[in-house]
Amino acid sequence: MRLLRYTVGGAKAIEEPVTLDFSENSCGIKAIYGANGSGKSSIIGSVGTLRNCITIPGYLQDVNVQKYLLGEINKKVGEMYMRVEFEDSGLAHSYELTMRQCGGVLEYDTRGEYSYAAEFAKRLITTTQDVADPNRLYEFLHRFRSDIKAIEKVDGDIQFVYDSYKISLDNESTGLRRLVRLYSMIERAAHGDIAFIDDLDACIHEVYLKCLVEYMMEYGKGQLCFTTQNISLIDVLKGEKNTIDFLDEEHKLTIGNHPTAAMY
């Protein structure tokens, strides 16, 4: 399964629908740039909302969930719209979810092929997961930190083995902890799933960040979409088609590889 387009409107700061187009994306990676407050996080967060609505039974009927979702809807338009278009075995499918606020009550309706959407939504990754296999985590991190000799998991605690000592994950650097949290999402994207990550560059050194994206470009079988402020990634992505989008302060999305530094 492959994501073709994702459209969202009425999500927090975003009023008019914006569409992320992956249909002509050449490497499965899309970076979303934009100033603070432009709505980048709203796009990524809405993907998690759509995934939960499709995959969790009774999600939209839960009273606490409804209160949360009412807070996610843009107050001016009073309606949140999400549409996903994807292909499976060469066939195109779509699914839509519209939520609206009516007198403080959440109302919603859907449109599309739910059975296909349910299978597709399982492939959407929006949150980190616990590390199940420390050996695979080591293979991933060793590309960034060659001084790590092994990784052990003892009573649920991850420990990093160096030449003459061990360090618990809780005592490691902020950047390494961030890489560990991202690992489960990047790993699944590398094996065919679709990961959406907000602020990929948060707490990660520029060298690691480039290696992370290059890793996905070289080994990724799935898709990765992320928000970032780090314009150094332009050098990594600019040779690939349709990998860089820019969201301006009016929440309008400019699609394609543009001179992002100038657009800021």
PDB file of C-alpha atoms in Angstrom:
ATOM      1  CA  MET A   1       0.000   0.000   0.000  1.00  0.00           C
ATOM      2  CA  ARG A   2       1.200   3.508  -0.838  1.00  0.00           C
ATOM      3  CA  LEU A   3      -0.084   6.908   0.238  1.00  0.00           C
ATOM      4  CA  LEU A   4      -0.946   9.120  -2.733  1.00  0.00           C
ATOM      5  CA  ARG A   5      -2.441  12.232  -1.113  1.00  0.00           C
ATOM      6  CA  TYR A   6      -3.512  13.431   2.303  1.00  0.00           C
ATOM      7  CA  THR A   7      -5.862  16.400   2.680  1.00  0.00           C
ATOM      8  CA  VAL A   8      -6.861  18.176   5.878  1.00  0.00           C
ATOM      9  CA  GLY A   9      -8.842  21.323   6.582  1.00  0.00           C
ATOM     10  CA  GLY A  10     -10.361  22.892   9.683  1.00  0.00           C
ATOM     11  CA  ALA A  11      -7.689  21.449  11.986  1.00  0.00           C
ATOM     12  CA  LYS A  12      -6.668  23.923  14.692  1.00  0.00           C
ATOM     13  CA  ALA A  13      -4.950  26.828  12.879  1.00  0.00           C
ATOM     14  CA  ILE A  14      -5.656  25.471   9.399  1.00  0.00           C
ATOM     15  CA  GLU A  15      -8.906  26.741   7.910  1.00  0.00           C
ATOM     16  CA  GLU A  16      -8.853  25.913   4.197  1.00  0.00           C
ATOM     17  CA  PRO A  17      -7.902  22.368   3.114  1.00  0.00           C
ATOM     18  CA  VAL A  18      -4.251  21.682   2.303  1.00  0.00           C
ATOM     19  CA  THR A  19      -3.088  18.601   0.419  1.00  0.00           C
ATOM     20  CA  LEU A  20       0.172  16.705   0.755  1.00  0.00           C
ATOM     21  CA  ASP A  21       0.812  15.099  -2.621  1.00  0.00           C
ATOM     22  CA  PHE A  22       2.946  11.955  -2.646  1.00  0.00           C
ATOM     23  CA  SER A  23       1.812  10.700  -6.040  1.00  0.00           C
ATOM     24  CA  GLU A  24       4.926  11.927  -7.857  1.00  0.00           C
ATOM     25  CA  ASN A  25       7.283  11.703  -4.910  1.00  0.00           C
ATOM     26  CA  SER A  26      10.460  10.017  -6.077  1.00  0.00           C
ATOM     27  CA  CYS A  27      11.918   8.648  -2.836  1.00  0.00           C
ATOM     28  CA  GLY A  28       9.049   8.233  -0.368  1.00  0.00           C
ATOM     29  CA  ILE A  29      10.130  11.200   1.760  1.00  0.00           C
ATOM     30  CA  LYS A  30       8.406  14.553   2.216  1.00  0.00           C
ATOM     31  CA  ALA A  31       9.652  17.428   4.378  1.00  0.00           C
ATOM     32  CA  ILE A  32       7.220  20.162   5.423  1.00  0.00           C
ATOM     33  CA  TYR A  33       8.834  23.508   6.177  1.00  0.00           C
ATOM     34  CA  GLY A  34       7.199  26.579   7.621  1.00  0.00           C
ATOM     35  CA  ALA A  35       7.462  29.252  10.300  1.00  0.00           C
ATOM     36  CA  ASN A  36       6.220  28.665  13.840  1.00  0.00           C
ATOM     37  CA  GLY A  37       2.433  28.831  13.928  1.00  0.00           C
ATOM     38  CA  SER A  38       2.002  27.998  10.249  1.00  0.00           C
ATOM     39  CA  GLY A  39       0.125  24.775  11.049  1.00  0.00           C
ATOM     40  CA  LYS A  40       2.758  22.092  10.454  1.00  0.00           C
ATOM     41  CA  SER A  41       1.978  20.290  13.710  1.00  0.00           C
ATOM     42  CA  SER A  42      -1.746  20.500  12.986  1.00  0.00           C
ATOM     43  CA  ILE A  43      -1.228  18.485   9.792  1.00  0.00           C
ATOM     44  CA  ILE A  44       0.799  15.765  11.512  1.00  0.00           C
ATOM     45  CA  GLY A  45      -1.582  15.607  14.479  1.00  0.00           C
ATOM     46  CA  SER A  46      -4.600  15.212  12.217  1.00  0.00           C
ATOM     47  CA  VAL A  47      -3.087  12.056  10.705  1.00  0.00           C
ATOM     48  CA  GLY A  48      -3.043  10.466  14.159  1.00  0.00           C
ATOM     49  CA  THR A  49      -6.652  11.537  14.674  1.00  0.00           C
ATOM     50  CA  LEU A  50      -7.722   9.932  11.408  1.00  0.00           C
ATOM     51  CA  ARG A  51      -5.821   6.753  12.210  1.00  0.00           C
ATOM     52  CA  ASN A  52      -7.462   6.453  15.641  1.00  0.00           C
ATOM     53  CA  CYS A  53     -10.923   7.120  14.238  1.00  0.00           C
ATOM     54  CA  ILE A  54     -10.501   4.311  11.719  1.00  0.00           C
ATOM     55  CA  THR A  55      -8.659   1.687  13.767  1.00  0.00           C
ATOM     56  CA  ILE A  56     -10.040   2.038  17.319  1.00  0.00           C
ATOM     57  CA  PRO A  57     -13.576   0.617  17.727  1.00  0.00           C
ATOM     58  CA  GLY A  58     -15.966   3.114  19.295  1.00  0.00           C
ATOM     59  CA  TYR A  59     -13.357   5.884  19.276  1.00  0.00           C
ATOM     60  CA  LEU A  60     -15.726   8.573  18.044  1.00  0.00           C
ATOM     61  CA  GLN A  61     -18.418   7.556  20.518  1.00  0.00           C
ATOM     62  CA  ASP A  62     -16.165   8.013  23.564  1.00  0.00           C
ATOM     63  CA  VAL A  63     -17.242  11.111  25.538  1.00  0.00           C
ATOM     64  CA  ASN A  64     -13.681  12.101  26.487  1.00  0.00           C
ATOM     65  CA  VAL A  65     -12.504  11.649  22.906  1.00  0.00           C
ATOM     66  CA  GLN A  66     -15.347  13.826  21.670  1.00  0.00           C
ATOM     67  CA  LYS A  67     -14.308  16.618  24.054  1.00  0.00           C
ATOM     68  CA  TYR A  68     -10.742  16.344  22.788  1.00  0.00           C
ATOM     69  CA  LEU A  69     -11.791  16.373  19.131  1.00  0.00           C
ATOM     70  CA  LEU A  70     -14.039  19.398  19.643  1.00  0.00           C
ATOM     71  CA  GLY A  71     -10.906  21.225  20.761  1.00  0.00           C
ATOM     72  CA  GLU A  72      -9.072  20.166  17.597  1.00  0.00           C
ATOM     73  CA  ILE A  73     -11.636  21.680  15.231  1.00  0.00           C
ATOM     74  CA  ASN A  74     -10.889  25.162  13.902  1.00  0.00           C
ATOM     75  CA  LYS A  75     -13.248  27.541  15.696  1.00  0.00           C
ATOM     76  CA  LYS A  76     -13.812  29.775  12.691  1.00  0.00           C
ATOM     77  CA  VAL A  77     -14.941  27.116  10.215  1.00  0.00           C
ATOM     78  CA  GLY A  78     -16.440  24.773  12.822  1.00  0.00           C
ATOM     79  CA  GLU A  79     -15.647  21.714  10.767  1.00  0.00           C
ATOM     80  CA  MET A  80     -12.626  19.414  10.327  1.00  0.00           C
ATOM     81  CA  TYR A  81     -12.175  17.481   7.108  1.00  0.00           C
ATOM     82  CA  MET A  82      -9.685  14.682   6.399  1.00  0.00           C
ATOM     83  CA  ARG A  83      -9.261  12.678   3.215  1.00  0.00           C
ATOM     84  CA  VAL A  84      -6.714  10.001   2.445  1.00  0.00           C
ATOM     85  CA  GLU A  85      -6.037   8.646  -1.028  1.00  0.00           C
ATOM     86  CA  PHE A  86      -3.928   5.531  -1.428  1.00  0.00           C
ATOM     87  CA  GLU A  87      -3.232   2.682  -3.787  1.00  0.00           C
ATOM     88  CA  ASP A  88      -3.105  -1.038  -3.205  1.00  0.00           C
ATOM     89  CA  SER A  89      -1.943  -3.466  -5.900  1.00  0.00           C
ATOM     90  CA  GLY A  90      -2.297  -0.741  -8.504  1.00  0.00           C
ATOM     91  CA  LEU A  91      -5.869   0.187  -7.518  1.00  0.00           C
ATOM     92  CA  ALA A  92      -6.707   3.609  -6.077  1.00  0.00           C
ATOM     93  CA  HIS A  93      -8.906   4.008  -2.976  1.00  0.00           C
ATOM     94  CA  SER A  94     -10.018   6.897  -0.794  1.00  0.00           C
ATOM     95  CA  TYR A  95     -11.627   7.541   2.569  1.00  0.00           C
ATOM     96  CA  GLU A  96     -13.048  10.760   4.053  1.00  0.00           C
ATOM     97  CA  LEU A  97     -13.967  11.808   7.575  1.00  0.00           C
ATOM     98  CA  THR A  98     -15.758  15.064   8.399  1.00  0.00           C
ATOM     99  CA  MET A  99     -16.300  16.194  11.985  1.00  0.00           C
ATOM    100  CA  ARG A 100     -18.304  19.265  12.938  1.00  0.00           C
ATOM    101  CA  GLN A 101     -19.353  21.082  16.067  1.00  0.00           C
ATOM    102  CA  CYS A 102     -23.101  21.485  16.462  1.00  0.00           C
ATOM    103  CA  GLY A 103     -24.176  23.173  19.663  1.00  0.00           C
ATOM    104  CA  GLY A 104     -21.206  21.781  21.573  1.00  0.00           C
ATOM    105  CA  VAL A 105     -21.854  18.268  20.274  1.00  0.00           C
ATOM    106  CA  LEU A 106     -19.552  16.402  17.898  1.00  0.00           C
ATOM    107  CA  GLU A 107     -21.195  15.149  14.739  1.00  0.00           C
ATOM    108  CA  TYR A 108     -19.391  13.250  12.014  1.00  0.00           C
ATOM    109  CA  ASP A 109     -19.847  11.403   8.772  1.00  0.00           C
ATOM    110  CA  THR A 110     -17.604   9.225   6.621  1.00  0.00           C
ATOM    111  CA  ARG A 111     -17.323   8.396   2.962  1.00  0.00           C
ATOM    112  CA  GLY A 112     -15.340   5.711   1.196  1.00  0.00           C
ATOM    113  CA  GLU A 113     -14.331   2.073   1.421  1.00  0.00           C
ATOM    114  CA  TYR A 114     -13.881   1.354   5.113  1.00  0.00           C
ATOM    115  CA  SER A 115     -12.439  -2.150   4.741  1.00  0.00           C
ATOM    116  CA  TYR A 116      -9.580  -0.877   2.586  1.00  0.00           C
ATOM    117  CA  ALA A 117      -9.116   2.196   4.780  1.00  0.00           C
ATOM    118  CA  ALA A 118      -8.893   0.027   7.911  1.00  0.00           C
ATOM    119  CA  GLU A 119      -6.045  -1.998   6.433  1.00  0.00           C
ATOM    120  CA  PHE A 120      -4.304   1.129   5.203  1.00  0.00           C
ATOM    121  CA  ALA A 121      -4.654   2.974   8.526  1.00  0.00           C
ATOM    122  CA  LYS A 122      -2.758   0.174  10.272  1.00  0.00           C
ATOM    123  CA  ARG A 123       0.232   1.251   8.215  1.00  0.00           C
ATOM    124  CA  LEU A 124       0.077   4.862   9.426  1.00  0.00           C
ATOM    125  CA  ILE A 125       2.634   5.431  12.184  1.00  0.00           C
ATOM    126  CA  THR A 126       2.249   8.574  14.270  1.00  0.00           C
ATOM    127  CA  THR A 127       3.562   7.559  17.710  1.00  0.00           C
ATOM    128  CA  THR A 128       6.680   5.854  19.021  1.00  0.00           C
ATOM    129  CA  GLN A 129       6.618   2.308  20.357  1.00  0.00           C
ATOM    130  CA  ASP A 130       8.703   0.348  22.854  1.00  0.00           C
ATOM    131  CA  VAL A 131      11.881  -1.272  21.569  1.00  0.00           C
ATOM    132  CA  ALA A 132      11.255  -4.989  21.162  1.00  0.00           C
ATOM    133  CA  ASP A 133      14.590  -6.101  19.680  1.00  0.00           C
ATOM    134  CA  PRO A 134      17.750  -4.432  21.079  1.00  0.00           C
ATOM    135  CA  ASN A 135      19.873  -6.051  18.356  1.00  0.00           C
ATOM    136  CA  ARG A 136      17.955  -4.279  15.597  1.00  0.00           C
ATOM    137  CA  LEU A 137      18.122  -1.049  17.566  1.00  0.00           C
ATOM    138  CA  TYR A 138      21.901  -1.501  17.721  1.00  0.00           C
ATOM    139  CA  GLU A 139      22.124  -1.999  13.948  1.00  0.00           C
ATOM    140  CA  PHE A 140      20.218   1.250  13.504  1.00  0.00           C
ATOM    141  CA  LEU A 141      22.105   3.371  16.067  1.00  0.00           C
ATOM    142  CA  HIS A 142      25.533   2.043  15.129  1.00  0.00           C
ATOM    143  CA  ARG A 143      25.261   4.042  11.917  1.00  0.00           C
ATOM    144  CA  PHE A 144      25.226   7.190  14.035  1.00  0.00           C
ATOM    145  CA  ARG A 145      27.358   6.159  17.013  1.00  0.00           C
ATOM    146  CA  SER A 146      30.155   3.743  16.174  1.00  0.00           C
ATOM    147  CA  ASP A 147      31.422   3.808  19.779  1.00  0.00           C
ATOM    148  CA  ILE A 148      28.380   1.822  20.923  1.00  0.00           C
ATOM    149  CA  LYS A 149      29.454  -1.823  21.088  1.00  0.00           C
ATOM    150  CA  ALA A 150      26.117  -3.424  21.974  1.00  0.00           C
ATOM    151  CA  ILE A 151      22.670  -2.706  23.375  1.00  0.00           C
ATOM    152  CA  GLU A 152      21.089  -4.773  26.132  1.00  0.00           C
ATOM    153  CA  LYS A 153      17.558  -4.817  27.497  1.00  0.00           C
ATOM    154  CA  VAL A 154      17.382  -5.816  31.158  1.00  0.00           C
ATOM    155  CA  ASP A 155      14.016  -5.841  32.952  1.00  0.00           C
ATOM    156  CA  GLY A 156      12.678  -3.410  30.400  1.00  0.00           C
ATOM    157  CA  ASP A 157      15.612  -1.015  30.793  1.00  0.00           C
ATOM    158  CA  ILE A 158      17.755  -0.314  27.718  1.00  0.00           C
ATOM    159  CA  GLN A 159      21.500  -0.156  28.388  1.00  0.00           C
ATOM    160  CA  PHE A 160      24.243   0.941  26.018  1.00  0.00           C
ATOM    161  CA  VAL A 161      27.481  -1.010  26.154  1.00  0.00           C
ATOM    162  CA  TYR A 162      30.740   0.830  25.508  1.00  0.00           C
ATOM    163  CA  ASP A 163      34.334  -0.416  25.730  1.00  0.00           C
ATOM    164  CA  SER A 164      34.590  -0.481  29.505  1.00  0.00           C
ATOM    165  CA  TYR A 165      31.222   0.648  30.840  1.00  0.00           C
ATOM    166  CA  LYS A 166      27.448   0.641  30.386  1.00  0.00           C
ATOM    167  CA  ILE A 167      24.994   3.545  30.452  1.00  0.00           C
ATOM    168  CA  SER A 168      21.240   3.379  30.949  1.00  0.00           C
ATOM    169  CA  LEU A 169      19.062   5.065  28.346  1.00  0.00           C
ATOM    170  CA  ASP A 170      17.800   7.494  31.013  1.00  0.00           C
ATOM    171  CA  ASN A 171      21.363   8.738  31.519  1.00  0.00           C
ATOM    172  CA  GLU A 172      22.249   9.063  27.853  1.00  0.00           C
ATOM    173  CA  SER A 173      22.365  12.298  25.887  1.00  0.00           C
ATOM    174  CA  THR A 174      19.150  14.022  24.832  1.00  0.00           C
ATOM    175  CA  GLY A 175      19.991  13.462  21.167  1.00  0.00           C
ATOM    176  CA  LEU A 176      20.544   9.724  21.581  1.00  0.00           C
ATOM    177  CA  ARG A 177      17.321   9.353  23.560  1.00  0.00           C
ATOM    178  CA  ARG A 178      15.511  11.150  20.747  1.00  0.00           C
ATOM    179  CA  LEU A 179      17.002   8.743  18.176  1.00  0.00           C
ATOM    180  CA  VAL A 180      15.805   5.794  20.246  1.00  0.00           C
ATOM    181  CA  ARG A 181      12.288   7.234  20.388  1.00  0.00           C
ATOM    182  CA  LEU A 182      12.314   7.748  16.635  1.00  0.00           C
ATOM    183  CA  TYR A 183      13.738   4.305  15.917  1.00  0.00           C
ATOM    184  CA  SER A 184      10.464   2.383  16.002  1.00  0.00           C
ATOM    185  CA  MET A 185       8.846   4.815  13.559  1.00  0.00           C
ATOM    186  CA  ILE A 186      11.803   4.958  11.157  1.00  0.00           C
ATOM    187  CA  GLU A 187      12.211   1.190  11.292  1.00  0.00           C
ATOM    188  CA  ARG A 188       8.599   0.565  10.337  1.00  0.00           C
ATOM    189  CA  ALA A 189       8.787   3.143   7.559  1.00  0.00           C
ATOM    190  CA  ALA A 190      11.934   1.442   6.293  1.00  0.00           C
ATOM    191  CA  HIS A 191       9.991  -1.822   6.074  1.00  0.00           C
ATOM    192  CA  GLY A 192       6.969  -0.488   4.206  1.00  0.00           C
ATOM    193  CA  ASP A 193       4.792   1.515   6.600  1.00  0.00           C
ATOM    194  CA  ILE A 194       4.087   5.260   6.501  1.00  0.00           C
ATOM    195  CA  ALA A 195       5.489   7.410   9.306  1.00  0.00           C
ATOM    196  CA  PHE A 196       4.442  10.977  10.141  1.00  0.00           C
ATOM    197  CA  ILE A 197       6.840  12.742  12.522  1.00  0.00           C
ATOM    198  CA  ASP A 198       6.490  16.249  13.919  1.00  0.00           C
ATOM    199  CA  ASP A 199       9.722  18.225  14.499  1.00  0.00           C
ATOM    200  CA  LEU A 200      12.067  15.531  13.256  1.00  0.00           C
ATOM    201  CA  ASP A 201      15.006  17.830  13.953  1.00  0.00           C
ATOM    202  CA  ALA A 202      14.146  18.381  17.638  1.00  0.00           C
ATOM    203  CA  CYS A 203      17.179  17.656  19.851  1.00  0.00           C
ATOM    204  CA  ILE A 204      19.093  15.966  17.023  1.00  0.00           C
ATOM    205  CA  HIS A 205      22.466  17.126  15.768  1.00  0.00           C
ATOM    206  CA  GLU A 206      22.495  18.217  12.150  1.00  0.00           C
ATOM    207  CA  VAL A 207      24.903  15.401  11.196  1.00  0.00           C
ATOM    208  CA  TYR A 208      22.612  12.764  12.742  1.00  0.00           C
ATOM    209  CA  LEU A 209      19.596  14.371  11.086  1.00  0.00           C
ATOM    210  CA  LYS A 210      21.132  14.093   7.642  1.00  0.00           C
ATOM    211  CA  CYS A 211      22.172  10.496   8.298  1.00  0.00           C
ATOM    212  CA  LEU A 212      18.620   9.693   9.403  1.00  0.00           C
ATOM    213  CA  VAL A 213      17.097  11.006   6.180  1.00  0.00           C
ATOM    214  CA  GLU A 214      19.825   9.422   4.036  1.00  0.00           C
ATOM    215  CA  TYR A 215      19.161   6.102   5.792  1.00  0.00           C
ATOM    216  CA  MET A 216      15.502   6.266   4.743  1.00  0.00           C
ATOM    217  CA  MET A 217      16.410   7.316   1.214  1.00  0.00           C
ATOM    218  CA  GLU A 218      18.757   4.363   0.824  1.00  0.00           C
ATOM    219  CA  TYR A 219      16.946   1.599   2.692  1.00  0.00           C
ATOM    220  CA  GLY A 220      13.347   2.775   3.046  1.00  0.00           C
ATOM    221  CA  LYS A 221      10.623   0.678   1.446  1.00  0.00           C
ATOM    222  CA  GLY A 222       7.818   2.785   2.907  1.00  0.00           C
ATOM    223  CA  GLN A 223       7.182   6.516   3.241  1.00  0.00           C
ATOM    224  CA  LEU A 224       8.277   9.204   5.691  1.00  0.00           C
ATOM    225  CA  CYS A 225       6.679  12.628   6.124  1.00  0.00           C
ATOM    226  CA  PHE A 226       8.042  15.056   8.694  1.00  0.00           C
ATOM    227  CA  THR A 227       8.041  18.695   9.733  1.00  0.00           C
ATOM    228  CA  THR A 228      11.314  20.516  10.269  1.00  0.00           C
ATOM    229  CA  GLN A 229      12.951  23.915  10.511  1.00  0.00           C
ATOM    230  CA  ASN A 230      16.413  22.654   9.548  1.00  0.00           C
ATOM    231  CA  ILE A 231      17.139  23.946   6.051  1.00  0.00           C
ATOM    232  CA  SER A 232      20.338  21.865   5.762  1.00  0.00           C
ATOM    233  CA  LEU A 233      18.141  18.941   4.722  1.00  0.00           C
ATOM    234  CA  ILE A 234      17.415  20.797   1.496  1.00  0.00           C
ATOM    235  CA  ASP A 235      20.854  19.717   0.269  1.00  0.00           C
ATOM    236  CA  VAL A 236      19.921  16.094   0.951  1.00  0.00           C
ATOM    237  CA  LEU A 237      16.459  16.217  -0.625  1.00  0.00           C
ATOM    238  CA  LYS A 238      16.717  18.746  -3.445  1.00  0.00           C
ATOM    239  CA  GLY A 239      17.838  16.136  -5.968  1.00  0.00           C
ATOM    240  CA  GLU A 240      14.658  14.101  -5.423  1.00  0.00           C
ATOM    241  CA  LYS A 241      11.313  15.004  -6.980  1.00  0.00           C
ATOM    242  CA  ASN A 242       8.513  16.585  -4.932  1.00  0.00           C
ATOM    243  CA  THR A 243      10.118  16.121  -1.509  1.00  0.00           C
ATOM    244  CA  ILE A 244       9.962  19.649  -0.061  1.00  0.00           C
ATOM    245  CA  ASP A 245       6.733  21.549   0.702  1.00  0.00           C
ATOM    246  CA  PHE A 246       6.404  24.949   2.385  1.00  0.00           C
ATOM    247  CA  LEU A 247       3.534  26.074   4.620  1.00  0.00           C
ATOM    248  CA  ASP A 248       3.304  29.859   4.881  1.00  0.00           C
ATOM    249  CA  GLU A 249       1.935  32.011   7.699  1.00  0.00           C
ATOM    250  CA  GLU A 250      -1.479  32.079   6.035  1.00  0.00           C
ATOM    251  CA  HIS A 251      -1.510  28.262   6.147  1.00  0.00           C
ATOM    252  CA  LYS A 252      -1.175  27.920   2.384  1.00  0.00           C
ATOM    253  CA  LEU A 253       0.920  25.005   1.154  1.00  0.00           C
ATOM    254  CA  THR A 254       3.378  25.423  -1.698  1.00  0.00           C
ATOM    255  CA  ILE A 255       4.064  21.998  -3.183  1.00  0.00           C
ATOM    256  CA  GLY A 256       7.331  20.897  -4.752  1.00  0.00           C
ATOM    257  CA  ASN A 257      11.035  21.566  -4.302  1.00  0.00           C
ATOM    258  CA  HIS A 258      11.240  25.319  -3.798  1.00  0.00           C
ATOM    259  CA  PRO A 259      14.006  27.603  -2.464  1.00  0.00           C
ATOM    260  CA  THR A 260      12.823  27.119   1.102  1.00  0.00           C
ATOM    261  CA  ALA A 261      15.388  29.409   2.723  1.00  0.00           C
ATOM    262  CA  ALA A 262      14.178  32.306   0.590  1.00  0.00           C
ATOM    263  CA  MET A 263      10.518  31.501   1.343  1.00  0.00           C
ATOM    264  CA  TYR A 264      11.151  31.934   5.059  1.00  0.00           C
TER     265      TYR A 264
END
